[in-house]
PDB file of C-alpha atoms in Angstrom:
ATOM      1  CA  UNK T 844      -2.661   6.891 -16.812  1.00 74.00           C
ATOM      2  CA  UNK T 845      -0.102   4.992 -14.897  1.00 79.00           C
ATOM      3  CA  UNK T 846      -1.236   1.286 -14.247  1.00 88.00           C
ATOM      4  CA  UNK T 847       0.240  -2.379 -12.563  1.00 92.00           C
ATOM      5  CA  UNK T 848      -0.383  -5.871 -12.959  1.00 94.00           C
ATOM      6  CA  UNK T 849       0.638  -7.665 -10.748  1.00 95.00           C
ATOM      7  CA  UNK T 850       0.402 -11.645 -13.076  1.00 89.00           C
ATOM      8  CA  UNK T 851      -0.064 -14.258 -10.275  1.00 94.00           C
ATOM      9  CA  UNK T 852      -2.608 -13.561  -7.550  1.00 94.00           C
ATOM     10  CA  UNK T 853      -0.697 -16.636  -6.117  1.00 96.00           C
ATOM     11  CA  UNK T 854       2.166 -18.661  -6.249  1.00 97.00           C
ATOM     12  CA  UNK T 855       2.707 -21.907  -4.474  1.00 97.00           C
ATOM     13  CA  UNK T 856       6.301 -22.993  -3.824  1.00 97.00           C
ATOM     14  CA  UNK T 857       8.411 -25.403  -1.504  1.00 97.00           C
ATOM     15  CA  UNK T 858      10.203 -24.132   1.150  1.00 96.00           C
ATOM     16  CA  UNK T 859      14.351 -23.193  -0.381  1.00 95.00           C
ATOM     17  CA  UNK T 860      13.045 -22.945  -3.709  1.00 97.00           C
ATOM     18  CA  UNK T 861      13.143 -19.779  -5.589  1.00 97.00           C
ATOM     19  CA  UNK T 862      10.164 -17.682  -6.776  1.00 97.00           C
ATOM     20  CA  UNK T 863       9.397 -14.792  -8.542  1.00 97.00           C
ATOM     21  CA  UNK T 864       6.580 -12.538  -8.263  1.00 98.00           C
ATOM     22  CA  UNK T 865       5.729 -10.614 -11.342  1.00 97.00           C
ATOM     23  CA  UNK T 866       5.357  -6.757 -12.021  1.00 96.00           C
ATOM     24  CA  UNK T 867       4.357  -4.656 -15.208  1.00 95.00           C
ATOM     25  CA  UNK T 868       3.772  -1.729 -15.143  1.00 93.00           C
ATOM     26  CA  UNK T 869       2.491   1.054 -18.161  1.00 88.00           C
ATOM     27  CA  UNK T 870       5.174   3.471 -19.869  1.00 68.00           C
ATOM     28  CA  UNK T 871       6.563   6.640 -18.962  1.00 67.00           C
ATOM     29  CA  UNK T 872       8.639   8.940 -19.072  1.00 66.00           C
ATOM     30  CA  UNK T 873      10.282   8.530 -15.175  1.00 71.00           C
ATOM     31  CA  UNK T 874       9.392   5.473 -13.053  1.00 81.00           C
ATOM     32  CA  UNK T 875       9.609   4.912  -9.534  1.00 89.00           C
ATOM     33  CA  UNK T 876       9.059   1.504  -8.755  1.00 92.00           C
ATOM     34  CA  UNK T 877       8.242   0.030  -5.084  1.00 94.00           C
ATOM     35  CA  UNK T 878       7.593  -3.737  -3.825  1.00 96.00           C
ATOM     36  CA  UNK T 879       5.437  -3.663  -0.256  1.00 96.00           C
ATOM     37  CA  UNK T 880       4.760  -6.487   1.392  1.00 96.00           C
ATOM     38  CA  UNK T 881       2.296  -7.620   4.121  1.00 95.00           C
ATOM     39  CA  UNK T 882       2.244 -10.591   6.710  1.00 94.00           C
ATOM     40  CA  UNK T 883      -0.700 -11.818   7.826  1.00 90.00           C
ATOM     41  CA  UNK T 884      -3.107  -9.237   9.823  1.00 86.00           C
ATOM     42  CA  UNK T 885      -0.338  -6.529   9.926  1.00 88.00           C
ATOM     43  CA  UNK T 886      -0.311  -3.294   7.307  1.00 90.00           C
ATOM     44  CA  UNK T 887       2.333  -2.990   4.614  1.00 93.00           C
ATOM     45  CA  UNK T 888       5.940  -2.480   4.908  1.00 93.00           C
ATOM     46  CA  UNK T 889       8.375  -1.395   2.349  1.00 93.00           C
ATOM     47  CA  UNK T 890      10.650  -4.408   1.112  1.00 95.00           C
ATOM     48  CA  UNK T 891      12.557  -2.187  -1.538  1.00 94.00           C
ATOM     49  CA  UNK T 892      12.598  -0.255  -4.641  1.00 92.00           C
ATOM     50  CA  UNK T 893      13.429   1.923  -7.548  1.00 90.00           C
ATOM     51  CA  UNK T 894      14.356   5.275  -8.139  1.00 86.00           C
ATOM     52  CA  UNK T 895      17.704   5.584 -10.558  1.00 81.00           C
ATOM     53  CA  UNK T 896      20.787   4.610 -10.723  1.00 83.00           C
ATOM     54  CA  UNK T 897      21.873   0.813 -10.493  1.00 84.00           C
ATOM     55  CA  UNK T 898      18.316  -1.213 -12.210  1.00 87.00           C
ATOM     56  CA  UNK T 899      19.361  -3.922  -9.273  1.00 89.00           C
ATOM     57  CA  UNK T 900      18.018  -3.159  -6.230  1.00 89.00           C
ATOM     58  CA  UNK T 901      18.191  -6.089  -2.768  1.00 88.00           C
ATOM     59  CA  UNK T 902      16.492  -5.454   0.564  1.00 90.00           C
ATOM     60  CA  UNK T 903      17.912  -6.507   3.599  1.00 82.00           C
ATOM     61  CA  UNK T 904      16.041 -10.198   3.754  1.00 88.00           C
ATOM     62  CA  UNK T 905      17.543 -11.552   0.753  1.00 94.00           C
ATOM     63  CA  UNK T 906      14.441 -10.050  -2.103  1.00 96.00           C
ATOM     64  CA  UNK T 907      15.965  -8.363  -5.062  1.00 96.00           C
ATOM     65  CA  UNK T 908      14.194  -6.518  -8.126  1.00 96.00           C
ATOM     66  CA  UNK T 909      15.436  -5.730 -11.536  1.00 94.00           C
ATOM     67  CA  UNK T 910      14.349  -2.794 -13.511  1.00 92.00           C
ATOM     68  CA  UNK T 911      13.772  -3.546 -16.635  1.00 92.00           C
ATOM     69  CA  UNK T 912      13.100  -0.533 -18.902  1.00 89.00           C
ATOM     70  CA  UNK T 913      12.580  -2.175 -22.942  1.00 89.00           C
ATOM     71  CA  UNK T 914      10.172  -4.490 -21.221  1.00 91.00           C
ATOM     72  CA  UNK T 915       8.290  -2.141 -18.461  1.00 92.00           C
ATOM     73  CA  UNK T 916       8.966  -4.421 -15.782  1.00 94.00           C
ATOM     74  CA  UNK T 917      10.031  -4.789 -11.936  1.00 95.00           C
ATOM     75  CA  UNK T 918      10.035  -8.354 -11.192  1.00 97.00           C
ATOM     76  CA  UNK T 919      10.830  -9.436  -7.391  1.00 97.00           C
ATOM     77  CA  UNK T 920      13.395 -12.718  -6.442  1.00 97.00           C
ATOM     78  CA  UNK T 921      14.829 -14.527  -3.893  1.00 97.00           C
ATOM     79  CA  UNK T 922      17.100 -16.852  -4.210  1.00 97.00           C
ATOM     80  CA  UNK T 923      15.560 -19.235  -1.141  1.00 96.00           C
ATOM     81  CA  UNK T 924      12.403 -18.595   0.596  1.00 96.00           C
ATOM     82  CA  UNK T 925      11.907 -19.139   3.893  1.00 95.00           C
ATOM     83  CA  UNK T 926       8.824 -20.321   5.850  1.00 95.00           C
ATOM     84  CA  UNK T 927       8.615 -16.601   7.167  1.00 94.00           C
ATOM     85  CA  UNK T 928       8.198 -15.366   3.836  1.00 96.00           C
ATOM     86  CA  UNK T 929       4.742 -16.442   3.585  1.00 96.00           C
ATOM     87  CA  UNK T 930       3.147 -13.180   2.737  1.00 96.00           C
ATOM     88  CA  UNK T 931       1.336 -10.692   0.302  1.00 96.00           C
ATOM     89  CA  UNK T 932       3.411  -9.157  -1.718  1.00 97.00           C
ATOM     90  CA  UNK T 933       2.547  -5.299  -3.700  1.00 96.00           C
ATOM     91  CA  UNK T 934       4.121  -3.857  -6.452  1.00 95.00           C
ATOM     92  CA  UNK T 935       3.548  -0.025  -7.361  1.00 93.00           C
ATOM     93  CA  UNK T 936       4.285   2.598  -9.118  1.00 91.00           C
ATOM     94  CA  UNK T 937       5.000   6.470  -8.533  1.00 86.00           C
ATOM     95  CA  UNK T 938       2.842   8.923  -9.542  1.00 79.00           C
ATOM     96  CA  UNK T 939       2.152  12.805  -8.689  1.00 76.00           C
ATOM     97  CA  UNK T 940       2.811  12.278  -5.212  1.00 76.00           C
ATOM     98  CA  UNK T 941       0.302   8.809  -5.505  1.00 83.00           C
ATOM     99  CA  UNK T 942       1.158   4.878  -5.511  1.00 88.00           C
ATOM    100  CA  UNK T 943      -1.006   3.499  -8.247  1.00 89.00           C
ATOM    101  CA  UNK T 944      -1.214  -0.524  -6.525  1.00 92.00           C
ATOM    102  CA  UNK T 945      -0.704  -3.593  -8.343  1.00 93.00           C
ATOM    103  CA  UNK T 946      -3.903  -6.136  -6.932  1.00 92.00           C
ATOM    104  CA  UNK T 947      -1.082  -8.376  -5.131  1.00 95.00           C
ATOM    105  CA  UNK T 948       0.308 -11.652  -5.084  1.00 96.00           C
ATOM    106  CA  UNK T 949       0.531 -14.215  -1.944  1.00 96.00           C
ATOM    107  CA  UNK T 950       3.168 -16.386  -1.925  1.00 97.00           C
ATOM    108  CA  UNK T 951       3.030 -19.169  -0.005  1.00 97.00           C
ATOM    109  CA  UNK T 952       5.265 -21.882   1.354  1.00 95.00           C
ATOM    110  CA  UNK T 953       5.035 -25.367   0.993  1.00 91.00           C
ATOM    111  CA  UNK T 954       6.687 -27.253   3.978  1.00 84.00           C
TER     112      UNK T 954
ATOM    113  CA  UNK Z 620       9.412   2.390  12.690  1.00 57.00           C
ATOM    114  CA  UNK Z 621       7.380   5.214  11.642  1.00 65.00           C
ATOM    115  CA  UNK Z 622       5.038   6.695  14.176  1.00 91.00           C
ATOM    116  CA  UNK Z 623       1.735   6.108  13.118  1.00 95.00           C
ATOM    117  CA  UNK Z 624      -1.498   5.161  14.780  1.00 96.00           C
ATOM    118  CA  UNK Z 625      -4.896   4.101  13.906  1.00 97.00           C
ATOM    119  CA  UNK Z 626      -8.080   4.316  15.739  1.00 96.00           C
ATOM    120  CA  UNK Z 627      -9.985   2.112  16.263  1.00 97.00           C
ATOM    121  CA  UNK Z 628      -8.454  -0.914  15.226  1.00 96.00           C
ATOM    122  CA  UNK Z 629     -11.773  -3.062  14.989  1.00 97.00           C
ATOM    123  CA  UNK Z 630     -14.987  -1.605  14.540  1.00 97.00           C
ATOM    124  CA  UNK Z 631     -18.149  -2.823  13.783  1.00 97.00           C
ATOM    125  CA  UNK Z 632     -21.752  -0.650  12.845  1.00 97.00           C
ATOM    126  CA  UNK Z 633     -25.252  -1.175  11.295  1.00 97.00           C
ATOM    127  CA  UNK Z 634     -25.611   0.551   8.289  1.00 97.00           C
ATOM    128  CA  UNK Z 635     -26.915   3.550   7.850  1.00 97.00           C
ATOM    129  CA  UNK Z 636     -24.352   5.202  10.877  1.00 96.00           C
ATOM    130  CA  UNK Z 637     -21.945   7.387  10.694  1.00 96.00           C
ATOM    131  CA  UNK Z 638     -18.200   6.581  11.138  1.00 97.00           C
ATOM    132  CA  UNK Z 639     -14.938   7.865  11.717  1.00 98.00           C
ATOM    133  CA  UNK Z 640     -11.886   6.832  11.959  1.00 98.00           C
ATOM    134  CA  UNK Z 641      -8.288   8.889  13.458  1.00 98.00           C
ATOM    135  CA  UNK Z 642      -5.227   8.826  11.867  1.00 98.00           C
ATOM    136  CA  UNK Z 643      -2.337  10.569  13.987  1.00 98.00           C
ATOM    137  CA  UNK Z 644       0.875  10.602  13.017  1.00 97.00           C
ATOM    138  CA  UNK Z 645       4.275  11.738  14.854  1.00 96.00           C
ATOM    139  CA  UNK Z 646       6.918  12.149  12.201  1.00 93.00           C
ATOM    140  CA  UNK Z 647       5.570  15.925  10.063  1.00 93.00           C
ATOM    141  CA  UNK Z 648       5.032  14.300   7.218  1.00 93.00           C
ATOM    142  CA  UNK Z 649       3.190  17.050   4.660  1.00 93.00           C
ATOM    143  CA  UNK Z 650       1.226  14.118   2.830  1.00 93.00           C
ATOM    144  CA  UNK Z 651      -1.108  11.563   4.200  1.00 95.00           C
ATOM    145  CA  UNK Z 652      -3.532   9.150   2.521  1.00 96.00           C
ATOM    146  CA  UNK Z 653      -6.770   6.937   3.293  1.00 97.00           C
ATOM    147  CA  UNK Z 654      -7.149   3.272   1.198  1.00 97.00           C
ATOM    148  CA  UNK Z 655      -9.359   0.514   1.856  1.00 97.00           C
ATOM    149  CA  UNK Z 656      -8.323  -3.260   1.177  1.00 95.00           C
ATOM    150  CA  UNK Z 657     -10.612  -5.410  -0.125  1.00 92.00           C
ATOM    151  CA  UNK Z 658      -9.772  -9.066  -1.984  1.00 85.00           C
ATOM    152  CA  UNK Z 659      -8.517  -9.176  -5.537  1.00 79.00           C
ATOM    153  CA  UNK Z 660      -8.686  -5.479  -5.265  1.00 83.00           C
ATOM    154  CA  UNK Z 661      -4.998  -4.048  -3.756  1.00 84.00           C
ATOM    155  CA  UNK Z 662      -5.196  -1.320  -2.146  1.00 91.00           C
ATOM    156  CA  UNK Z 663      -7.575   1.783  -3.617  1.00 93.00           C
ATOM    157  CA  UNK Z 664      -7.234   5.394  -2.426  1.00 94.00           C
ATOM    158  CA  UNK Z 665     -10.431   7.127  -1.010  1.00 97.00           C
ATOM    159  CA  UNK Z 666      -8.516  10.810  -0.730  1.00 97.00           C
ATOM    160  CA  UNK Z 667      -5.321  12.206   0.197  1.00 95.00           C
ATOM    161  CA  UNK Z 668      -4.069  15.123   1.696  1.00 96.00           C
ATOM    162  CA  UNK Z 669      -1.157  17.998   0.695  1.00 93.00           C
ATOM    163  CA  UNK Z 670      -1.118  19.802   4.050  1.00 92.00           C
ATOM    164  CA  UNK Z 671      -3.958  21.301   6.568  1.00 94.00           C
ATOM    165  CA  UNK Z 672      -7.071  21.913   5.304  1.00 92.00           C
ATOM    166  CA  UNK Z 673      -6.282  20.739   2.113  1.00 94.00           C
ATOM    167  CA  UNK Z 674      -7.670  17.547   0.546  1.00 96.00           C
ATOM    168  CA  UNK Z 675      -8.190  15.526  -2.426  1.00 95.00           C
ATOM    169  CA  UNK Z 676     -10.401  12.667  -4.108  1.00 95.00           C
ATOM    170  CA  UNK Z 677      -8.811   8.898  -4.539  1.00 93.00           C
ATOM    171  CA  UNK Z 678     -10.658   7.067  -7.031  1.00 90.00           C
ATOM    172  CA  UNK Z 679     -13.243   5.684  -4.294  1.00 95.00           C
ATOM    173  CA  UNK Z 680     -14.264   8.244  -3.162  1.00 95.00           C
ATOM    174  CA  UNK Z 681     -17.724   8.593  -3.020  1.00 96.00           C
ATOM    175  CA  UNK Z 682     -19.730   7.689   0.428  1.00 96.00           C
ATOM    176  CA  UNK Z 683     -15.993   9.035   2.450  1.00 97.00           C
ATOM    177  CA  UNK Z 684     -15.033  12.164   3.218  1.00 97.00           C
ATOM    178  CA  UNK Z 685     -11.625  13.828   5.011  1.00 97.00           C
ATOM    179  CA  UNK Z 686     -10.233  16.597   6.704  1.00 97.00           C
ATOM    180  CA  UNK Z 687      -7.429  17.839   8.305  1.00 97.00           C
ATOM    181  CA  UNK Z 688      -7.223  20.569  10.609  1.00 96.00           C
ATOM    182  CA  UNK Z 689      -3.403  19.516  12.032  1.00 96.00           C
ATOM    183  CA  UNK Z 690      -0.610  18.648  10.484  1.00 96.00           C
ATOM    184  CA  UNK Z 691      -0.604  15.168  12.559  1.00 97.00           C
ATOM    185  CA  UNK Z 692      -4.327  14.234  12.098  1.00 97.00           C
ATOM    186  CA  UNK Z 693      -6.109  12.604   9.153  1.00 98.00           C
ATOM    187  CA  UNK Z 694      -9.871  11.844   9.890  1.00 98.00           C
ATOM    188  CA  UNK Z 695     -12.314   9.889   7.552  1.00 98.00           C
ATOM    189  CA  UNK Z 696     -15.961   9.813   7.469  1.00 98.00           C
ATOM    190  CA  UNK Z 697     -18.385   7.320   5.954  1.00 97.00           C
ATOM    191  CA  UNK Z 698     -21.524   9.698   6.042  1.00 93.00           C
ATOM    192  CA  UNK Z 699     -23.610   6.972   6.008  1.00 96.00           C
ATOM    193  CA  UNK Z 700     -21.978   3.559   6.068  1.00 97.00           C
ATOM    194  CA  UNK Z 701     -23.296   0.828   4.238  1.00 97.00           C
ATOM    195  CA  UNK Z 702     -21.933  -3.064   4.309  1.00 97.00           C
ATOM    196  CA  UNK Z 703     -19.798  -2.217   0.747  1.00 96.00           C
ATOM    197  CA  UNK Z 704     -17.592  -0.276   3.143  1.00 97.00           C
ATOM    198  CA  UNK Z 705     -16.800  -3.356   4.780  1.00 97.00           C
ATOM    199  CA  UNK Z 706     -12.972  -3.370   4.430  1.00 97.00           C
ATOM    200  CA  UNK Z 707      -9.877  -2.823   5.972  1.00 97.00           C
ATOM    201  CA  UNK Z 708      -8.688   0.585   6.326  1.00 98.00           C
ATOM    202  CA  UNK Z 709      -5.040   1.911   6.167  1.00 97.00           C
ATOM    203  CA  UNK Z 710      -3.694   5.027   7.123  1.00 97.00           C
ATOM    204  CA  UNK Z 711      -0.152   5.840   4.562  1.00 95.00           C
ATOM    205  CA  UNK Z 712       2.226   8.827   5.596  1.00 95.00           C
ATOM    206  CA  UNK Z 713       5.031  10.486   3.411  1.00 91.00           C
ATOM    207  CA  UNK Z 714       7.302  13.372   3.754  1.00 85.00           C
ATOM    208  CA  UNK Z 715       6.049  15.047  -0.265  1.00 76.00           C
ATOM    209  CA  UNK Z 716       9.660  15.205  -1.620  1.00 73.00           C
ATOM    210  CA  UNK Z 717       9.655  13.807  -4.772  1.00 68.00           C
ATOM    211  CA  UNK Z 718       9.234   9.752  -5.883  1.00 67.00           C
ATOM    212  CA  UNK Z 719       8.641   9.368  -2.567  1.00 75.00           C
ATOM    213  CA  UNK Z 720       8.416   6.365  -0.044  1.00 86.00           C
ATOM    214  CA  UNK Z 721       5.014   5.916   1.716  1.00 91.00           C
ATOM    215  CA  UNK Z 722       4.708   4.309   5.165  1.00 92.00           C
ATOM    216  CA  UNK Z 723       1.566   2.972   6.881  1.00 94.00           C
ATOM    217  CA  UNK Z 724      -0.236   2.574   9.340  1.00 95.00           C
ATOM    218  CA  UNK Z 725      -1.842  -0.751  11.166  1.00 93.00           C
ATOM    219  CA  UNK Z 726      -4.961  -0.862   9.863  1.00 95.00           C
ATOM    220  CA  UNK Z 727      -8.425  -0.520  11.120  1.00 97.00           C
ATOM    221  CA  UNK Z 728     -10.872  -3.423  10.445  1.00 96.00           C
ATOM    222  CA  UNK Z 729     -14.532  -2.065   9.565  1.00 98.00           C
ATOM    223  CA  UNK Z 730     -18.054  -4.845   9.718  1.00 97.00           C
ATOM    224  CA  UNK Z 731     -20.695  -2.773   8.096  1.00 97.00           C
ATOM    225  CA  UNK Z 732     -24.033  -5.272   9.415  1.00 96.00           C
TER     226      UNK Z 732
END
């Protein structure tokens, strides 16, 4: 069965510093990967996804994630974070029309 | 934003009472899902539906039942609420075409006293 591990429950970072949120998944023949963001007191929104093609995928608000098959990872990065990026971030892998979810990482931006 | 609404948005109830949460979509998507979100557990799938009257269990289905009599509505029922079912409940939808994106509703915060 598929599984997803988000290695950090919380990541504190100073504003304008770079950040990496880590996600590892159990291996599978075909993998489709997602990052979702949940702002305080809101539902989840899709941030970006990898289905096929280029291993580097980008979101409209400056986040990017790289699919690494050999390391079974799909880490999320942003070169310079803003206070508005304060949220919880969830990694997920698609399996039989379901999504298998990581436990989430809270991104805490320090002024 | 995908057209997904959940009702009620907040509910406080007592142990032993039945509770029904409603998810309504205007996207005509085939798949609908109910999740619960608890601190430290991420999202856990309760039940899902792959068509009208077609449903299946998720990983935490005990104590919950669902019904889908129309494409647009997916109901989650707690037959006899317990304090362990205090949680935030999210509905999601997807078209079911391949490794598809799921779109989420705003959530329902349920407190069982």
